[in-house]
């Protein structure tokens, strides 16, 4: 959600910035812009729509300069048009900024600035920041004016400031929205995320809220909002850009679906040890989990797909580890006045580690004395840093907006956690434990087999690609799978409405819509509720709905109930949400491709939702 880039160096600034912005496209955006300083003048180019539009515009109207800022905007205040696109400039055109986040008190600040004669061009909250800096800079040096402005604005921001009078430096700061600094050889960068700078450097600083950076080609300087100098060692990024490229797949989503065996292997690596029958974690995670008391209560908070992973976690933690679990949407948890204390552990699940609601949720929980454990994919992200312990999923960069491998690796991490806690609580007979560990270790191979069925899923998807409404139904561990399957379809196929329900809920309302040909996807793999799901399939068939059934391989009984059948290898129920995710993801993918949808960057969606 919004991508920010800043560059100071010796190279062609605009090309560098545009290339870095292209690596942030996955975050979702609706317009883009760039500003470059040359010979004491800032020149700005902006375009609504895809980044390629801006690239073409810059080719026609070239820019030169070795210092500049760039932005991909995801509209919050004002339409996604060229005027509202960033960068935004002050009244003189000498100051220019890019911003990610929301300024909550922008309306009152704008009013005051208008009364002082400032004229605003856009409908954005962002423009207020640059006018406020301009106003303060009439009476003090620019750096001081920048800091004072940051103290006066309320809300979330990652912001970069370029001044026509400062040809050697850019200022940047963050509060609640991600910003990193890339430290190269004779060049430095600001960016919203690491892939933007990876082609040029692996050395980065992750900024914390309330930090201000002065970026020069010779290197960055980091300070507090009050100007106190801070020391920070750079983090060296281990993964590289090839991990963030399509590698022959038509879309990132398809690539990431196929990466799941590896992603799960990486989540399990060094943690699940089938040879000794053990699950282990690093020292700090172990210490955290070993300190959990028997009376501990767990609240899982997350958004979207990560929330669905949390729902799976609830089933498994309660059934296997015997721990009471609540799962909350982070956006609701923040405002529901949950009762927390030192015997509460809040587990935040997040791919990006930057989701605004999840971040606010853990901060609130911390204040009330709860302990924070996070399951996170992005190392060094805000949520990871603010947690007492982190279990990284190590799924690798996820570029497609629709989450696939992050989801299955989150469920894998929750399974590791569950089995570890359950074993500590002596919940298994040795033979049962051995069998679970063996099946868990085999999961990457099981996923590979499920992926081999992609051609079958593709032909089923072709049959239903013209439908515009779908239900997804499942029970127990596969109730969250139904929610997740429906979410995948509706997020990447904006033409389609899809709804997931607990199959038992059908009779309480949704069934009223079922009529001839209405497609209903059932997750009916072998489990203790298999017969119940069959009864629900019967109910849909009785109303002449069209049943697309995901069933366990070798289940010959189910054929008679399915209008279309997709099979997956049979597994223990606890692992089944991971396995059934594969055909659900593939089905959404192939329906979207058949409908010529923008699979990797669906409209209105952003990869990392850094505003409330
Ligand atoms: C759906 C999707 C979103 C995210 C949600 C949380 O495919 O990607 O629903 O799951 O925005 O994001 P993270 O996991 O980064 O906190």
Coordinates of N, CA, C and O in Angstrom, one line a residue, residues 268-381:
X268 N 9.6 -25.5 8.3 CA 9.9 -26.6 9.2 C 11.4 -26.8 9.5 O 11.8 -27.4 10.5
X269 N 12.2 -26.2 8.6 CA 13.7 -26.4 8.7 C 14.3 -26.2 10.1 O 14.0 -25.1 10.7
X270 N 15.0 -27.1 10.5 CA 15.7 -27.0 11.8 C 14.7 -27.0 13.0 O 15.1 -26.8 14.1
X271 N 13.4 -27.1 12.7 CA 12.5 -27.1 13.8 C 11.8 -28.5 14.0 O 11.7 -29.0 15.1
X272 N 11.4 -29.1 12.9 CA 10.8 -30.4 13.0 C 11.9 -31.4 12.7 O 12.5 -31.3 11.6
X273 N 12.2 -32.3 13.7 CA 13.4 -33.2 13.5 C 12.8 -34.6 13.5 O 12.8 -35.2 14.6
X274 N 12.4 -35.1 12.4 CA 11.8 -36.4 12.3 C 12.7 -37.5 12.8 O 12.3 -38.5 13.5
X275 N 14.0 -37.3 12.6 CA 15.0 -38.4 13.0 C 15.0 -38.6 14.6 O 15.1 -39.7 15.1
X276 N 14.8 -37.5 15.3 CA 14.8 -37.6 16.8 C 13.3 -37.5 17.3 O 13.1 -37.6 18.5
X277 N 12.4 -37.2 16.4 CA 11.0 -37.1 16.9 C 10.8 -35.8 17.7 O 10.0 -35.8 18.6
X278 N 11.6 -34.8 17.4 CA 11.5 -33.5 18.2 C 11.0 -32.3 17.4 O 11.3 -32.2 16.2
X279 N 10.4 -31.4 18.2 CA 10.2 -30.1 17.6 C 11.0 -29.1 18.5 O 10.9 -29.1 19.7
X280 N 11.9 -28.3 17.8 CA 12.6 -27.3 18.6 C 12.5 -25.9 18.0 O 12.2 -25.8 16.8
X281 N 12.8 -24.9 18.8 CA 12.8 -23.6 18.3 C 14.1 -22.9 18.7 O 14.8 -23.4 19.6
X282 N 14.3 -21.7 18.3 CA 15.5 -21.0 18.8 C 15.3 -20.6 20.2 O 14.2 -20.8 20.8
X283 N 16.4 -20.2 20.9 CA 16.4 -20.0 22.3 C 15.3 -19.1 22.8 O 14.5 -19.5 23.7
X284 N 15.1 -18.0 22.2 CA 14.2 -17.0 22.7 C 12.7 -17.5 22.5 O 11.9 -17.3 23.4
X285 N 12.4 -18.1 21.4 CA 11.1 -18.7 21.2 C 10.8 -19.8 22.2 O 9.7 -19.9 22.8
X286 N 11.8 -20.6 22.4 CA 11.6 -21.7 23.3 C 11.4 -21.2 24.7 O 10.5 -21.6 25.4
X287 N 12.2 -20.2 25.1 CA 12.1 -19.6 26.5 C 10.7 -19.1 26.6 O 10.0 -19.2 27.7
X288 N 10.2 -18.4 25.6 CA 8.9 -17.8 25.7 C 7.8 -18.9 25.8 O 6.9 -18.8 26.7
X289 N 7.9 -19.9 25.0 CA 6.8 -21.0 25.1 C 6.9 -21.8 26.4 O 5.9 -22.1 26.9
X290 N 8.2 -22.0 26.8 CA 8.3 -22.8 28.0 C 7.8 -22.1 29.3 O 7.5 -22.7 30.3
X291 N 7.8 -20.7 29.1 CA 7.3 -19.9 30.3 C 5.8 -19.8 30.4 O 5.2 -19.3 31.3
X292 N 5.1 -20.3 29.3 CA 3.6 -20.2 29.3 C 3.1 -21.0 30.5 O 3.4 -22.2 30.7
X293 N 2.1 -20.4 31.2 CA 1.6 -21.1 32.4 C 0.4 -22.0 32.0 O -0.2 -21.8 31.0
X294 N 0.1 -23.0 32.8 CA -1.1 -23.9 32.5 C -2.4 -23.1 32.3 O -3.2 -23.5 31.5
X295 N -2.5 -22.0 33.1 CA -3.8 -21.2 33.0 C -3.8 -20.2 31.8 O -4.7 -19.4 31.7
X296 N -2.8 -20.3 31.0 CA -2.6 -19.3 29.9 C -3.8 -19.3 28.9 O -4.4 -20.4 28.6
X297 N -4.2 -18.1 28.5 CA -5.2 -18.0 27.5 C -4.6 -17.3 26.2 O -3.7 -16.5 26.4
X298 N -5.0 -17.8 25.1 CA -4.4 -17.2 23.9 C -5.4 -16.5 23.1 O -6.5 -16.9 22.9
X299 N -5.0 -15.3 22.6 CA -5.9 -14.5 21.7 C -5.1 -14.4 20.4 O -3.9 -13.8 20.4
X300 N -5.6 -14.9 19.3 CA -4.9 -14.7 18.0 C -5.5 -13.5 17.3 O -6.7 -13.4 17.2
X301 N -4.6 -12.6 16.9 CA -5.2 -11.4 16.1 C -4.5 -11.4 14.7 O -3.3 -11.7 14.6
X302 N -5.3 -11.1 13.7 CA -4.7 -11.0 12.3 C -5.8 -10.4 11.4 O -6.9 -10.2 11.8
X303 N -5.4 -10.2 10.2 CA -6.4 -9.7 9.2 C -6.4 -10.6 7.9 O -5.4 -11.2 7.6
X304 N -7.5 -10.6 7.3 CA -7.6 -11.3 6.0 C -7.2 -12.8 6.0 O -7.7 -13.5 6.9
X305 N -6.4 -13.1 5.1 CA -5.9 -14.5 5.0 C -5.2 -14.9 6.3 O -5.4 -16.1 6.7
X306 N -4.4 -14.1 6.9 CA -3.7 -14.4 8.1 C -4.8 -14.7 9.2 O -4.5 -15.6 10.1
X307 N -5.9 -14.1 9.2 CA -7.0 -14.3 10.1 C -7.5 -15.8 9.9 O -7.8 -16.5 10.9
X308 N -7.6 -16.2 8.7 CA -8.1 -17.5 8.4 C -7.1 -18.5 8.9 O -7.5 -19.6 9.5
X309 N -5.8 -18.2 8.8 CA -4.8 -19.1 9.4 C -5.0 -19.2 10.9 O -4.9 -20.3 11.5
X310 N -5.3 -18.0 11.5 CA -5.6 -18.0 12.9 C -6.7 -18.9 13.3 O -6.7 -19.5 14.4
X311 N -7.8 -18.9 12.5 CA -8.9 -19.8 12.8 C -8.5 -21.3 12.8 O -9.0 -22.0 13.6
X312 N -7.7 -21.6 11.9 CA -7.2 -23.0 11.9 C -6.4 -23.3 13.2 O -6.6 -24.3 13.8
X313 N -5.6 -22.2 13.5 CA -4.8 -22.4 14.8 C -5.7 -22.6 16.0 O -5.4 -23.3 16.9
X314 N -6.9 -22.0 16.0 CA -7.8 -22.1 17.1 C -8.2 -23.6 17.3 O -8.2 -24.2 18.4
X315 N -8.6 -24.2 16.1 CA -9.0 -25.6 16.2 C -7.9 -26.5 16.7 O -8.1 -27.3 17.6
X316 N -6.7 -26.3 16.2 CA -5.6 -27.2 16.6 C -5.1 -26.9 18.0 O -4.9 -27.9 18.8
X317 N -5.0 -25.6 18.4 CA -4.5 -25.4 19.8 C -5.5 -25.9 20.8 O -5.1 -26.4 21.9
X318 N -6.7 -25.8 20.6 CA -7.7 -26.2 21.6 C -7.8 -27.7 21.6 O -7.7 -28.4 22.6
X319 N -7.8 -28.3 20.4 CA -7.9 -29.8 20.4 C -6.7 -30.5 20.9 O -6.8 -31.4 21.6
X320 N -5.5 -30.1 20.4 CA -4.3 -30.8 20.7 C -3.6 -30.3 22.0 O -3.1 -31.1 22.7
X321 N -3.5 -29.0 22.1 CA -2.8 -28.5 23.3 C -3.7 -28.1 24.5 O -3.2 -27.8 25.5
X322 N -5.0 -28.2 24.3 CA -5.9 -28.0 25.4 C -5.8 -26.5 25.9 O -5.9 -26.4 27.1
X323 N -5.5 -25.6 25.1 CA -5.4 -24.2 25.5 C -6.6 -23.4 25.0 O -6.9 -23.5 23.8
X324 N -7.3 -22.6 25.8 CA -8.4 -21.8 25.3 C -7.9 -20.7 24.4 O -7.0 -20.0 24.7
X325 N -8.6 -20.6 23.2 CA -8.1 -19.7 22.2 C -9.3 -18.8 21.7 O -10.3 -19.4 21.4
X326 N -9.1 -17.5 21.6 CA -10.0 -16.7 20.9 C -9.3 -16.2 19.6 O -8.1 -16.0 19.7
X327 N -10.0 -16.0 18.5 CA -9.4 -15.4 17.3 C -10.2 -14.2 17.0 O -11.4 -14.2 16.9
X328 N -9.4 -13.1 16.8 CA -10.1 -11.8 16.5 C -9.5 -11.2 15.3 O -8.3 -11.3 15.0
X329 N -10.4 -10.6 14.5 CA -9.9 -9.7 13.4 C -9.2 -8.6 14.1 O -9.8 -8.0 15.1
X330 N -8.0 -8.2 13.7 CA -7.3 -7.2 14.5 C -8.0 -5.9 14.5 O -8.0 -5.1 15.5
X331 N -8.7 -5.6 13.4 CA -9.5 -4.3 13.3 C -10.6 -4.3 14.3 O -11.0 -3.2 14.7
X332 N -11.1 -5.4 14.8 CA -12.2 -5.4 15.8 C -11.5 -5.5 17.2 O -12.0 -4.9 18.1
X333 N -10.5 -6.3 17.3 CA -9.8 -6.5 18.6 C -9.4 -5.1 19.2 O -9.6 -4.9 20.4
X334 N -9.0 -4.2 18.3 CA -8.5 -2.9 18.8 C -9.6 -2.2 19.5 O -9.3 -1.3 20.3
X335 N -10.8 -2.4 19.1 CA -11.9 -1.6 19.7 C -12.9 -2.3 20.5 O -13.9 -1.8 20.9
X336 N -12.7 -3.6 20.8 CA -13.7 -4.3 21.5 C -13.5 -4.4 23.0 O -14.3 -5.0 23.7
X337 N -12.4 -3.8 23.5 CA -12.2 -3.8 24.9 C -12.0 -5.2 25.5 O -12.5 -5.6 26.5
X338 N -11.2 -6.0 24.8 CA -10.9 -7.4 25.3 C -10.2 -7.3 26.6 O -9.5 -6.4 26.9
X339 N -10.5 -8.3 27.5 CA -9.9 -8.3 28.8 C -8.6 -9.1 28.8 O -8.7 -10.3 28.5
X340 N -7.6 -8.4 29.0 CA -6.2 -9.1 28.9 C -5.5 -8.9 30.2 O -5.7 -7.9 30.9
X341 N -4.6 -9.8 30.4 CA -3.7 -9.6 31.6 C -2.4 -10.4 31.3 O -2.2 -10.9 30.2
X342 N -1.6 -10.5 32.4 CA -0.3 -11.2 32.2 C -0.4 -12.7 31.9 O 0.5 -13.3 31.5
X343 N -1.6 -13.2 32.1 CA -1.8 -14.6 31.7 C -2.4 -14.8 30.3 O -2.9 -15.8 29.9
X344 N -2.4 -13.7 29.5 CA -2.8 -13.7 28.1 C -1.6 -13.6 27.2 O -0.8 -12.8 27.4
X345 N -1.6 -14.5 26.3 CA -0.6 -14.4 25.2 C -1.4 -14.0 23.9 O -2.3 -14.7 23.5
X346 N -1.0 -12.9 23.3 CA -1.5 -12.5 22.0 C -0.6 -13.0 20.9 O 0.6 -12.7 20.9
X347 N -1.2 -13.8 20.0 CA -0.4 -14.3 18.9 C -0.8 -13.4 17.7 O -2.0 -13.5 17.3
X348 N 0.1 -12.6 17.1 CA -0.2 -11.9 15.9 C 0.3 -12.7 14.7 O 1.4 -13.1 14.7
X349 N -0.6 -12.8 13.7 CA -0.1 -13.6 12.5 C -0.1 -12.6 11.4 O -1.1 -11.9 11.1
X350 N 1.0 -12.5 10.7 CA 1.1 -11.5 9.6 C 2.2 -11.8 8.7 O 3.3 -12.2 9.1
X351 N 1.9 -11.8 7.4 CA 3.0 -12.0 6.4 C 3.9 -10.8 6.4 O 5.1 -11.0 6.6
X352 N 3.4 -9.6 6.3 CA 4.2 -8.4 6.1 C 4.9 -7.9 7.4 O 5.9 -7.3 7.3
X353 N 4.2 -8.1 8.5 CA 4.6 -7.6 9.7 C 4.4 -6.1 9.8 O 4.9 -5.4 10.7
X354 N 3.6 -5.5 8.9 CA 3.4 -4.1 8.9 C 1.9 -3.7 8.9 O 1.6 -2.6 8.8
X355 N 1.0 -4.7 8.9 CA -0.4 -4.4 8.8 C -0.8 -3.5 10.0 O -0.6 -3.9 11.2
X356 N -1.4 -2.4 9.6 CA -1.7 -1.3 10.6 C -2.5 -1.8 11.8 O -2.2 -1.6 13.0
X357 N -3.6 -2.5 11.5 CA -4.5 -3.0 12.6 C -3.8 -4.0 13.5 O -4.0 -4.0 14.7
X358 N -3.1 -4.9 12.9 CA -2.4 -5.9 13.7 C -1.3 -5.3 14.6 O -1.2 -5.6 15.8
X359 N -0.6 -4.3 14.0 CA 0.4 -3.6 14.8 C -0.3 -2.8 15.9 O 0.2 -2.9 17.1
X360 N -1.4 -2.2 15.7 CA -2.0 -1.4 16.7 C -2.6 -2.4 17.8 O -2.5 -2.1 19.0
X361 N -3.0 -3.6 17.3 CA -3.5 -4.6 18.3 C -2.5 -5.0 19.2 O -2.7 -5.2 20.4
X362 N -1.3 -5.3 18.7 CA -0.3 -5.8 19.7 C 0.2 -4.7 20.6 O 0.5 -4.9 21.8
X363 N 0.2 -3.5 20.1 CA 0.6 -2.4 21.0 C -0.4 -2.2 22.2 O 0.0 -2.0 23.3
X364 N -1.7 -2.3 21.8 CA -2.7 -2.2 22.8 C -2.6 -3.4 23.8 O -2.7 -3.2 25.0
X365 N -2.4 -4.6 23.3 CA -2.3 -5.7 24.2 C -1.1 -5.6 25.1 O -1.2 -6.0 26.3
X366 N 0.0 -5.1 24.6 CA 1.2 -4.9 25.4 C 1.0 -4.0 26.6 O 1.3 -4.2 27.7
X367 N 0.3 -2.9 26.3 CA -0.1 -1.9 27.3 C -0.8 -2.5 28.4 O -0.7 -2.1 29.6
X368 N -1.7 -3.5 28.1 CA -2.5 -4.1 29.1 C -1.8 -5.3 29.8 O -2.4 -6.1 30.5
X369 N -0.5 -5.5 29.5 CA 0.2 -6.5 30.2 C 0.3 -7.9 29.5 O 0.9 -8.8 30.0
X370 N -0.3 -8.0 28.3 CA -0.2 -9.3 27.7 C 1.1 -9.5 27.0 O 1.9 -8.5 26.8
X371 N 1.5 -10.8 26.8 CA 2.7 -11.1 26.1 C 2.4 -11.2 24.6 O 1.3 -11.7 24.3
X372 N 3.4 -10.9 23.8 CA 3.1 -10.9 22.4 C 4.1 -11.9 21.7 O 5.3 -11.8 21.8
X373 N 3.4 -12.8 21.0 CA 4.2 -13.8 20.1 C 3.7 -13.5 18.7 O 2.5 -13.4 18.4
X374 N 4.7 -13.4 17.8 CA 4.2 -13.2 16.4 C 4.6 -14.3 15.5 O 5.7 -14.9 15.7
X375 N 3.8 -14.6 14.5 CA 4.1 -15.5 13.4 C 4.2 -14.6 12.2 O 3.2 -14.0 11.8
X376 N 5.4 -14.4 11.6 CA 5.6 -13.4 10.7 C 6.6 -13.8 9.6 O 7.4 -14.7 9.8
X377 N 6.4 -13.3 8.4 CA 7.3 -13.7 7.3 C 8.5 -12.7 7.1 O 9.5 -13.1 6.7
X378 N 8.2 -11.4 7.3 CA 9.2 -10.4 7.0 C 10.1 -10.1 8.2 O 9.6 -9.6 9.2
X379 N 11.4 -10.5 8.1 CA 12.3 -10.3 9.2 C 12.5 -8.8 9.4 O 12.6 -8.0 8.5
X380 N 12.6 -8.4 10.6 CA 12.8 -7.0 11.0 C 11.6 -6.1 10.8 O 11.8 -4.9 10.9
X381 N 10.5 -6.7 10.5 CA 9.3 -5.8 10.3 C 8.8 -5.3 11.6 O 9.3 -5.7 12.7

